[in-house]
Coordinates of C-alpha atoms and ligand atoms in Angstrom, one line a residue:
M1 CA 71.3 45.0 98.7
N2 CA 69.3 46.4 95.8
R3 CA 66.9 48.8 97.5
L4 CA 66.9 50.1 101.1
L5 CA 63.9 52.0 102.3
V6 CA 64.6 54.8 104.8
T7 CA 61.4 56.1 106.5
G8 CA 61.6 59.4 108.4
A9 CA 64.2 60.5 105.8
A10 CA 63.3 64.2 106.2
G11 CA 64.0 64.1 110.0
G12 CA 67.1 64.9 112.0
L13 CA 68.7 61.4 111.8
G14 CA 67.5 60.8 108.3
R15 CA 69.1 64.0 107.1
A16 CA 72.3 63.3 109.1
L17 CA 72.7 59.8 107.8
R18 CA 71.2 59.8 104.3
H19 CA 74.4 60.5 102.3
R20 CA 76.4 58.0 104.3
L21 CA 73.9 55.2 103.7
A22 CA 74.7 55.1 100.0
P23 CA 77.2 52.3 100.1
L24 CA 74.6 50.0 101.7
A25 CA 72.3 49.7 98.6
Q26 CA 72.2 50.4 94.9
T27 CA 69.0 52.5 95.5
L28 CA 67.8 54.4 98.6
R29 CA 64.1 54.9 98.8
L30 CA 63.7 58.0 101.0
A31 CA 60.2 58.3 102.5
D32 CA 58.5 60.9 104.8
I33 CA 55.3 62.8 105.2
A34 CA 57.5 65.9 105.0
P35 CA 59.3 67.1 101.9
I36 CA 62.7 65.5 101.0
H37 CA 64.9 67.7 99.0
D38 CA 67.5 67.2 96.2
P39 CA 67.4 63.5 95.5
A40 CA 70.6 62.1 94.0
P41 CA 70.5 59.7 91.1
H42 CA 70.6 56.7 93.4
E43 CA 67.8 58.1 95.6
E44 CA 64.0 57.7 95.1
V45 CA 61.6 60.0 97.0
V46 CA 58.3 58.8 98.3
T47 CA 55.8 60.9 100.2
C48 CA 53.9 58.7 102.6
D49 CA 51.9 59.0 105.8
L50 CA 52.6 56.0 107.8
A51 CA 48.9 55.9 108.9
D52 CA 47.8 55.4 105.2
R53 CA 47.8 51.6 104.7
A54 CA 47.7 51.6 100.9
A55 CA 50.5 54.2 100.7
V56 CA 52.7 52.2 103.1
D57 CA 52.1 49.1 101.1
A58 CA 53.3 50.8 98.0
M59 CA 56.3 52.4 99.8
V60 CA 57.5 48.9 101.0
A61 CA 57.0 47.1 97.7
G62 CA 60.3 46.2 96.1
C63 CA 62.5 47.0 99.1
D64 CA 65.1 44.6 100.4
G65 CA 65.7 46.3 103.8
I66 CA 63.9 49.0 105.9
L67 CA 65.6 51.5 108.2
H68 CA 62.5 52.7 110.1
L69 CA 63.2 56.1 111.5
G70 CA 59.7 57.6 110.7
G71 CA 57.2 58.6 113.3
I72 CA 56.6 60.9 116.3
S73 CA 60.0 61.1 118.0
V74 CA 59.2 62.9 121.2
E75 CA 56.3 63.1 123.8
A76 CA 53.1 64.3 122.2
A77 CA 49.4 63.9 122.4
F78 CA 48.1 60.4 122.0
D79 CA 46.4 60.9 118.6
P80 CA 49.5 61.7 116.5
I81 CA 51.4 58.9 118.3
L82 CA 48.5 56.5 117.6
Q83 CA 48.5 57.4 113.9
A84 CA 52.3 57.3 113.2
N85 CA 53.8 55.0 115.8
I86 CA 51.0 52.4 116.4
L87 CA 48.9 52.3 113.3
G88 CA 52.0 53.2 111.3
L89 CA 53.9 50.2 112.7
Y90 CA 51.1 47.8 112.0
N91 CA 50.9 49.1 108.4
L92 CA 54.6 48.7 108.0
Y93 CA 54.7 45.1 109.3
E94 CA 51.7 44.1 107.3
A95 CA 53.3 45.6 104.2
A96 CA 56.6 43.8 104.9
R97 CA 54.7 40.5 105.3
R98 CA 53.1 41.0 101.9
H99 CA 56.4 42.0 100.2
G100 CA 58.9 39.3 101.0
Q101 CA 59.8 40.3 104.6
P102 CA 62.6 42.7 104.1
R103 CA 64.8 42.9 107.2
I104 CA 63.9 45.9 109.4
L105 CA 65.9 48.1 111.7
F106 CA 63.3 49.7 114.1
A107 CA 64.4 52.9 115.7
S108 CA 63.1 52.2 119.2
S109 CA 64.1 54.4 122.1
N110 CA 65.6 54.6 125.6
H111 CA 62.2 55.9 126.6
T112 CA 60.9 52.3 126.6
I113 CA 62.9 52.0 129.8
G114 CA 63.1 55.6 130.9
F115 CA 61.9 55.0 134.5
Y116 CA 65.0 53.0 135.4
K117 CA 67.4 55.0 137.5
Q118 CA 70.8 56.0 136.2
T119 CA 72.4 54.0 138.9
E120 CA 71.0 50.8 137.3
R121 CA 72.7 48.7 134.6
L122 CA 70.3 47.1 132.1
G123 CA 70.6 44.0 130.0
P124 CA 68.3 43.4 127.0
D125 CA 65.7 41.4 128.9
V126 CA 64.7 43.8 131.7
P127 CA 61.0 44.6 131.8
T128 CA 60.1 47.8 130.0
R129 CA 59.4 50.9 132.1
P130 CA 58.3 53.5 129.5
D131 CA 58.3 57.1 130.7
S132 CA 55.8 58.6 128.2
L133 CA 53.1 57.8 125.7
Y134 CA 55.9 58.0 123.2
G135 CA 57.8 55.4 125.1
V136 CA 54.7 53.2 125.3
S137 CA 54.4 53.4 121.5
K138 CA 57.9 52.2 121.1
V139 CA 57.2 49.3 123.5
F140 CA 54.2 48.5 121.2
G141 CA 56.5 48.6 118.2
E142 CA 59.0 46.2 119.8
A143 CA 56.2 43.8 120.8
L144 CA 54.7 43.9 117.3
A145 CA 58.1 43.2 115.7
R146 CA 58.6 40.3 118.1
M147 CA 55.2 38.9 117.3
Y148 CA 55.9 39.1 113.5
F149 CA 59.3 37.3 114.2
D150 CA 57.8 34.5 116.3
K151 CA 54.8 34.0 114.0
F152 CA 56.3 34.7 110.5
G153 CA 60.1 34.8 110.9
Q154 CA 60.2 38.6 110.1
E155 CA 63.7 39.8 111.3
T156 CA 64.0 43.1 113.1
A157 CA 66.7 44.8 115.1
L158 CA 65.0 46.6 118.0
V159 CA 67.5 49.4 118.5
R160 CA 66.8 51.3 121.7
I161 CA 68.5 54.5 120.7
G162 CA 69.9 56.7 123.5
S163 CA 70.6 60.2 122.4
A164 CA 71.8 60.4 118.7
T165 CA 73.2 63.9 118.5
P166 CA 76.5 65.0 116.8
E167 CA 78.0 65.5 120.3
P168 CA 76.7 64.7 123.8
E169 CA 74.9 67.9 124.8
N170 CA 74.4 67.6 128.5
H171 CA 75.4 65.5 131.6
R172 CA 72.7 62.9 131.0
M173 CA 74.0 62.2 127.5
L174 CA 77.3 61.1 129.1
G175 CA 75.3 57.9 129.7
S176 CA 73.0 57.9 126.7
W177 CA 75.0 59.3 123.8
F178 CA 75.0 57.4 120.5
S179 CA 77.4 58.9 117.9
Q180 CA 76.3 59.0 114.3
D181 CA 79.4 57.0 113.3
D182 CA 78.4 54.3 115.8
F183 CA 74.8 54.3 114.5
L184 CA 76.0 54.0 111.0
S185 CA 78.3 51.1 111.7
L186 CA 75.4 49.4 113.6
I187 CA 73.1 49.9 110.6
G188 CA 75.8 48.3 108.4
A189 CA 76.2 45.3 110.7
V190 CA 72.4 44.8 111.0
F191 CA 71.9 44.6 107.3
R192 CA 75.1 42.5 106.7
V193 CA 74.9 39.8 109.3
Q194 CA 73.7 36.4 107.9
T195 CA 71.1 35.8 110.5
L196 CA 69.6 38.6 112.6
G197 CA 66.6 37.3 114.5
C198 CA 64.9 39.9 116.6
P199 CA 67.3 41.2 119.2
V200 CA 67.1 44.2 121.5
I201 CA 70.2 46.3 120.8
W202 CA 71.1 49.3 123.0
G203 CA 71.8 52.1 120.6
A204 CA 74.6 53.8 122.5
S205 CA 78.3 54.5 122.1
A206 CA 81.0 52.9 124.3
N207 CA 80.3 55.5 127.0
T208 CA 82.3 55.1 130.2
G209 CA 79.2 56.4 132.1
G210 CA 76.8 54.2 130.1
W211 CA 73.9 52.2 131.6
W212 CA 73.3 49.5 129.0
D213 CA 74.9 46.1 128.4
N214 CA 75.3 44.9 124.8
S215 CA 77.4 41.9 125.7
H216 CA 74.7 39.6 124.2
L217 CA 75.6 40.8 120.8
D218 CA 79.0 39.2 120.2
W219 CA 77.7 37.4 117.1
L220 CA 76.7 40.7 115.4
G221 CA 80.3 41.9 114.7
W222 CA 79.6 45.5 115.9
T223 CA 81.7 47.4 118.3
P224 CA 80.9 51.0 119.0
Q225 CA 84.0 53.2 118.9
D226 CA 83.0 56.5 120.5
N227 CA 82.8 57.5 124.1
A228 CA 80.9 60.5 125.5
E229 CA 83.5 60.8 128.2
A230 CA 85.7 62.7 125.7
F231 CA 83.2 65.6 125.9
R232 CA 82.8 65.7 129.7
A233 CA 85.1 68.7 130.2
K234 CA 83.3 70.6 127.4
I235 CA 79.9 69.9 129.0
D236 CA 81.1 70.8 132.5
A237 CA 82.4 74.1 131.1
R238 CA 79.2 74.9 129.3
Q239 CA 76.6 74.1 132.0
P240 CA 76.3 73.4 135.7
R241 CA 75.9 69.8 136.8
P242 CA 72.2 69.2 137.5
A243 CA 71.0 68.8 141.0
A244 CA 71.3 65.2 142.3
D245 CA 67.5 64.9 142.7
A246 CA 66.6 66.4 139.3
A247 CA 64.9 64.0 136.9
V248 CA 67.7 64.5 134.4
A249 CA 70.1 63.2 137.0
V250 CA 68.0 60.4 138.4
Y251 CA 66.2 58.7 135.5
Q252 CA 67.6 57.2 132.4
G253 CA 64.7 58.8 130.5
G254 CA 65.5 62.2 132.1
V255 CA 62.8 64.9 131.7
F256 CA 60.4 62.5 129.8
T257 CA 59.5 61.0 133.2
Q258 CA 58.1 64.4 134.2
Y259 CA 55.9 65.3 131.2
P260 CA 52.2 65.5 131.7
I261 CA 49.8 63.6 129.3
Y262 CA 49.4 66.1 126.5
Q263 CA 45.8 66.6 125.3
E264 CA 46.6 68.2 122.0
E265 CA 49.5 68.2 119.6
R266 CA 52.2 70.7 120.6
A267 CA 53.2 73.2 118.0
Ligands
NAI301 P1 62.6 63.3 113.7 O1 61.4 63.7 114.5 O2 63.6 64.4 113.4 O3 62.2 62.6 112.4 C1 61.1 61.7 112.3 C2 60.5 61.9 110.9 O4 59.3 61.1 110.9 C3 60.1 63.3 110.5 O5 60.8 63.7 109.4 C4 58.6 63.3 110.4 O6 58.2 64.1 109.3 C5 58.4 61.8 110.1 N1 57.0 61.4 110.5 C6 56.3 61.8 111.6 N2 55.1 61.3 111.5 C7 55.0 60.7 110.3 C8 53.9 60.0 109.6 N3 52.7 59.9 110.2 N4 54.2 59.4 108.5 C9 55.4 59.5 107.9 N5 56.4 60.2 108.4 C10 56.2 60.7 109.7 O7 63.3 62.2 114.6 P2 64.8 61.7 114.6 O8 65.5 62.4 115.7 O9 65.4 61.8 113.3 O10 64.7 60.2 115.1 C11 64.4 59.2 114.1 C12 63.9 58.0 114.8 O11 64.7 57.6 115.8 C13 62.5 58.3 115.5 O12 61.7 57.1 115.3 C14 62.8 58.4 116.9 O13 61.8 58.0 117.8 C15 64.0 57.5 117.1 N6 64.9 57.9 118.1 C16 65.7 59.0 118.0 C17 66.6 59.4 119.0 C18 67.5 60.6 118.8 O14 68.3 60.9 119.7 N7 67.4 61.3 117.7 C19 66.6 58.7 120.2 C20 65.7 57.6 120.3 C21 65.0 57.2 119.3
15L302 C1 64.4 60.1 122.0 O1 63.8 59.0 121.9 C2 64.1 61.2 121.1 O2 63.7 60.9 119.8 C3 65.2 62.2 121.0 O3 64.7 63.5 120.5 C4 65.9 62.5 122.4 O4 64.9 63.0 123.3 C5 66.3 61.1 122.9 O5 65.3 60.2 123.0 C6 66.9 61.3 124.3 O6 66.5 60.6 125.2 O7 67.9 62.0 124.5

């Protein structure tokens, strides 16, 4: 494609993936509210608050695809979530509608379904069970994307990312881990496939201890290659197994199920 917009480009995943996204587009438009450093010749930098409608419109103009990583990525007080993940999503989809409906990969989260137990296996159509205001905002994003698909044909991959870290860091991540290589190959498949629609995709590696079923995605041509099980011995050696009744061992969303409702933004 000509130009791929990457929102949240200054964040953890944006920084980890940025240089490896270059083959996907002639130009990467990197956007964030936070500074983005050292743009390469094929990179454009845009400073944009997702809550600023006019700025989002300008950010989306001229893009052929959007990797939407931007927003609040953990539990927080409602106001910042409202601005970035709810108002921000509306602004993004309205801008996309005005600018030729570029395909979108929406970084949704396992926290849309975090109250399911780790003993359960989930397909793409289970009712959502968000574990936090953050999870609720991702459910909103998925619903908004689905409405823009049904009403206007706007295509979006609703990628419910598990835990996208370089390595699985704890026992819960033996189920939820999503390697950066597998995420990268998924991004490639989403932007390459002829017809995408608006599928729910579990953003997880091929973990032996995984909880999520992606067998509805045969048509996508994407097969995750990594497996958190390869790190089990390392995790066992580094930390004790959590108690069987601890939230991190019971719920797919782990500790997010235990957070209070924050009244102000955490530092
Ligand atoms: P991050 O918090 O490191 O990056 C998010 C970026 O969004 C930050 O650079 C931040 O400045 C930017 N941002 C926040 N509010 C903004 C606003 N109002 N306007 C513009 N930009 C704003 O998060 P990370 O880990 O890189 O995750 C990327 C995306 O993937 C997030 O949407 C997150 O919810 C989702 N995700 C990530 C997972 C992970 O394991 N890293 C798991 C599940 C979902
Ligand atoms: C997420 O949605 C968060 O963005 C990330 O920071 C992790 O907490 C991840 O989920 C997880 O559940 O491990």
